[in-house]
Short mmCIF file of C-alpha atoms in Angstrom, two decimals:
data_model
loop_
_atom_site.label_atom_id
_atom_site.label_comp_id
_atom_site.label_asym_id
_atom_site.label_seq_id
_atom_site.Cartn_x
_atom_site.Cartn_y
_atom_site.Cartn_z
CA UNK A 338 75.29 -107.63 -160.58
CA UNK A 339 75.44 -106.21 -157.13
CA UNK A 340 73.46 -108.53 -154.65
CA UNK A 341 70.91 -105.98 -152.90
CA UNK A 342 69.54 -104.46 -156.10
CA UNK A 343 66.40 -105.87 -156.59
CA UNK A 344 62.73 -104.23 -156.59
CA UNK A 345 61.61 -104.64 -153.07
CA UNK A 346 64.58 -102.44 -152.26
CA UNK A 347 64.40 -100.14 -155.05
CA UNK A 348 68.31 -99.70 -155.78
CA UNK A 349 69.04 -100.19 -159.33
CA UNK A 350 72.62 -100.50 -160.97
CA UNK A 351 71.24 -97.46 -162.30
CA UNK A 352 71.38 -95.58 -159.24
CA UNK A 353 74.21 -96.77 -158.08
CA UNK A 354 76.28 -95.89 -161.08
CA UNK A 355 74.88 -92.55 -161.18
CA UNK A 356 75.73 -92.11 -157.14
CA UNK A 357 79.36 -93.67 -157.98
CA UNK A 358 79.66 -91.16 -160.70
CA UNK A 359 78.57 -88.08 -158.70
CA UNK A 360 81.05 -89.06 -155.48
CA UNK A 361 83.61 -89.89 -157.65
CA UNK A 362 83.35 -86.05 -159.26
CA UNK A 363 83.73 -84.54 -155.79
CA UNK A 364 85.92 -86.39 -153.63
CA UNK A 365 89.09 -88.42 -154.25
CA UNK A 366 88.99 -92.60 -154.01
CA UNK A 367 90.60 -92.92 -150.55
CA UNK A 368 89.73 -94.04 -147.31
CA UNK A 369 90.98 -93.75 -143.34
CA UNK A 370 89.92 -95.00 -139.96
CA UNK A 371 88.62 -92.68 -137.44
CA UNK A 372 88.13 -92.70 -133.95
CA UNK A 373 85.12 -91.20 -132.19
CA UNK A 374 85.61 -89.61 -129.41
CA UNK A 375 83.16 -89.19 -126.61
CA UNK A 376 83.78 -86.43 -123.99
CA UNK A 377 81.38 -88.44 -121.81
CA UNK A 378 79.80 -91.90 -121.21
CA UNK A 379 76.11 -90.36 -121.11
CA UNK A 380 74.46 -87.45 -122.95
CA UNK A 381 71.74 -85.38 -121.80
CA UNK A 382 69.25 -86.18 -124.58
CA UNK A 383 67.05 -88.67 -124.19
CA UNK A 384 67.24 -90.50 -127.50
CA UNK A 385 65.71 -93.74 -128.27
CA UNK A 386 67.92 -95.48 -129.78
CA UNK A 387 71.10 -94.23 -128.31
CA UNK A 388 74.04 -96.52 -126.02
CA UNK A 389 74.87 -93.08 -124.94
CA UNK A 390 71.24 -91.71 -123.74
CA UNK A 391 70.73 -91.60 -119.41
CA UNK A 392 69.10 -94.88 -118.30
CA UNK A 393 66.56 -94.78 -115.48
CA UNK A 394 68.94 -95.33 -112.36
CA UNK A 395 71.55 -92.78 -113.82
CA UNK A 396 70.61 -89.41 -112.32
CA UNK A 397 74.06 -87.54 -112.42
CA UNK A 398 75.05 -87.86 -115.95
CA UNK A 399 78.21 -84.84 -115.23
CA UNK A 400 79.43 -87.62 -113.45
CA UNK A 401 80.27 -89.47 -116.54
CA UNK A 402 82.59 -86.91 -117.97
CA UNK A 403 85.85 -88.42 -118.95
CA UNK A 404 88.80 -87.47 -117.25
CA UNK A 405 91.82 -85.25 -119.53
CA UNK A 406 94.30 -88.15 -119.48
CA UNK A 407 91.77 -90.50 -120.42
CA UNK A 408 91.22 -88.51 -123.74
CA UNK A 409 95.10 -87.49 -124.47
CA UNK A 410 95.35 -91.22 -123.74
CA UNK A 411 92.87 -91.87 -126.50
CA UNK A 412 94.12 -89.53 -128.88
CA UNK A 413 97.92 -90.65 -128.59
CA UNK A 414 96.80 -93.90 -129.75
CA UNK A 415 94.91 -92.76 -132.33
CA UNK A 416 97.85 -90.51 -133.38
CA UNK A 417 100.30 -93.74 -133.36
CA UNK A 418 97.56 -96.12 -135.34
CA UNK A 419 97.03 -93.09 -138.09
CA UNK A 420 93.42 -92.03 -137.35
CA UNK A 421 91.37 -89.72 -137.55
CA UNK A 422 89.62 -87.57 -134.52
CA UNK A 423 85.98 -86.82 -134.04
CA UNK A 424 85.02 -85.46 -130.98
CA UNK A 425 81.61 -85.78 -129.26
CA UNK A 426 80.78 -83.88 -126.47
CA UNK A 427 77.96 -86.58 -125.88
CA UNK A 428 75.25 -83.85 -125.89
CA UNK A 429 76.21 -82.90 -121.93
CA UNK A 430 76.44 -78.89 -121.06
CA UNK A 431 79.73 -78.69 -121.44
CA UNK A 432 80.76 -75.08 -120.88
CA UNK A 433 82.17 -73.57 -124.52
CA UNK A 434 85.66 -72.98 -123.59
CA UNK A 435 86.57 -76.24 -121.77
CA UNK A 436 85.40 -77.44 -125.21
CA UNK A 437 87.93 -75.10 -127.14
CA UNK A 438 90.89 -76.42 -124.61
CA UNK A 439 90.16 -80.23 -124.97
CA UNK A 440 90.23 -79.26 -128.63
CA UNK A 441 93.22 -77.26 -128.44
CA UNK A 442 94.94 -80.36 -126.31
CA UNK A 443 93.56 -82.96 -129.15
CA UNK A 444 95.11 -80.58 -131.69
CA UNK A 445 98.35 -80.82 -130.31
CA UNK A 446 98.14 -84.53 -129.67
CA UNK A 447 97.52 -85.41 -132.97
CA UNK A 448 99.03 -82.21 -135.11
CA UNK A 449 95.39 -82.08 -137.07
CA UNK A 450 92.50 -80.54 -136.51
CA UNK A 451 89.38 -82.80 -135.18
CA UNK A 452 85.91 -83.10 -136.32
CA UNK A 453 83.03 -82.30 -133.83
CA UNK A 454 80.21 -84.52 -133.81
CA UNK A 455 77.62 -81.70 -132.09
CA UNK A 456 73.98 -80.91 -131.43
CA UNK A 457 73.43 -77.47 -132.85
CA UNK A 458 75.21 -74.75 -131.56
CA UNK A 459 75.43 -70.61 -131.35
CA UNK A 460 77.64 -68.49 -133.79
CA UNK A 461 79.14 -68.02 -131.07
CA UNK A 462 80.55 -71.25 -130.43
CA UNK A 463 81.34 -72.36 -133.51
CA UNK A 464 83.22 -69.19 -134.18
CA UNK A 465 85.33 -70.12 -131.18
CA UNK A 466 85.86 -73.36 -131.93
CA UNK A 467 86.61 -72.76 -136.18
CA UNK A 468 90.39 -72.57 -135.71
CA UNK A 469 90.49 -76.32 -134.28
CA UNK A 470 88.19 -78.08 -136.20
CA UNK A 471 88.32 -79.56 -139.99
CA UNK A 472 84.74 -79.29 -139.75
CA UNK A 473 81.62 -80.95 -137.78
CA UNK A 474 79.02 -83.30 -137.87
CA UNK A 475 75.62 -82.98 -136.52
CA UNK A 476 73.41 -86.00 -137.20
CA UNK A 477 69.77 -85.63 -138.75
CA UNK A 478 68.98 -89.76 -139.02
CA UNK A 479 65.93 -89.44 -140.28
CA UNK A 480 64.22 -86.56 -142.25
CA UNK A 481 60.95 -88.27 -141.49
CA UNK A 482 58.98 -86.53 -139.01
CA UNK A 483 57.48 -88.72 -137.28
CA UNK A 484 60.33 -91.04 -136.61
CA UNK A 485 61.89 -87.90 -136.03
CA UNK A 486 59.75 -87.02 -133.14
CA UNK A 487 60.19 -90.56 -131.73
CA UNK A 488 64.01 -90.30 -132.11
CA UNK A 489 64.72 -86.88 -131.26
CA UNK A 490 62.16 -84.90 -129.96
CA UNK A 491 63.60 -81.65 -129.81
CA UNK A 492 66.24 -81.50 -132.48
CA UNK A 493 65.19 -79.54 -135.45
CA UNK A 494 66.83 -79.73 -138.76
CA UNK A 495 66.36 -76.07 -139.08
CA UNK A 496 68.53 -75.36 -136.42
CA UNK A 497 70.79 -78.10 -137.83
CA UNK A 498 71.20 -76.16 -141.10
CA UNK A 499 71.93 -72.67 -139.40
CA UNK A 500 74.75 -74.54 -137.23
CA UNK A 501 76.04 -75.33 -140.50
CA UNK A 502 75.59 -71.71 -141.84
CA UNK A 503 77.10 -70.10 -139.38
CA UNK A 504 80.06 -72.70 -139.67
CA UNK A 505 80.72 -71.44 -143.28
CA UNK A 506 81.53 -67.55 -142.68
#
């Protein structure tokens, strides 16, 4: 018996079983660290919940862009401990082609490709970025409107899901 099914949180064994069964027919039964990376210390949006989101007294949130060598720093040592790269541009402007180059420079660090963790972007942009990426990430955290409007108050799933179109062709 797993120890959080029970009614007042409405997972059954059932469920579980059945999600087991459907991962397990997609994916293989292995796991790996990974390493977030964040391109900055801030972001521009102003999201509730987030360690990343301005704070009152911070004004000049370009400021907190990492330097290069502090991110091929990060990503040796992520090469030499075996993980993974996701990259996060922390929401900031960052102009589309110093994001291909920090890619690129990741890339070579690490001989892999890196996941981006983005807000949704142009065709444009992913198209330049395609050859360095294994794929990206774009979180949603709650399809519930209202929260959603708390959360993130102008991120639409819609544009979410055509980021991810354009990402397949």
């Amino acid at each position: 018996m797993i120890p959080w099914t029970s009614e007042e949180h409405l997972i059954s064994e059932e469920i579980l079983e059945e999600a087991h069964s459907t991962f397990s027919s997609h994916f293989p039964h292995e796991a790996w660290f990974e390493r977030t990376m964040h391109l900055s210390w801030q972001n521009a949006l102003n999201c509730t919940f987030c360690h990343l989101s301005p704070k009152p007294q911070q004004t000049n949130i370009l400021a907190a862009k990492r330097s290069d060598a502090s991110l091929l720093a990060e990503a040796y040592l992520a090469k030499q401990l075996n993980w993974k790269l996701q990259v996060s541009p922390g929401y900031l402007p960052h102009h589309i082609k110093d994001l291909v180059e920090t890619c690129k420079k990741l890339n070579t660090i690490t001989n892999e490709k890196v996941w981006l963790e983005t807000l949704p972007r142009s065709g444009g942009d992913i198209a330049l970025l395609k050859e360095h990426l294994t794929g990206i990430t774009i979180p949603i955290d709650t399809v519930n409107k209202g929260i959603r409007k708390r959360l993130h108050s102008n991120l639409s799933i819609q544009d979410v899901l055509t980021t991810f179109d354009d990402a397949k062709h």
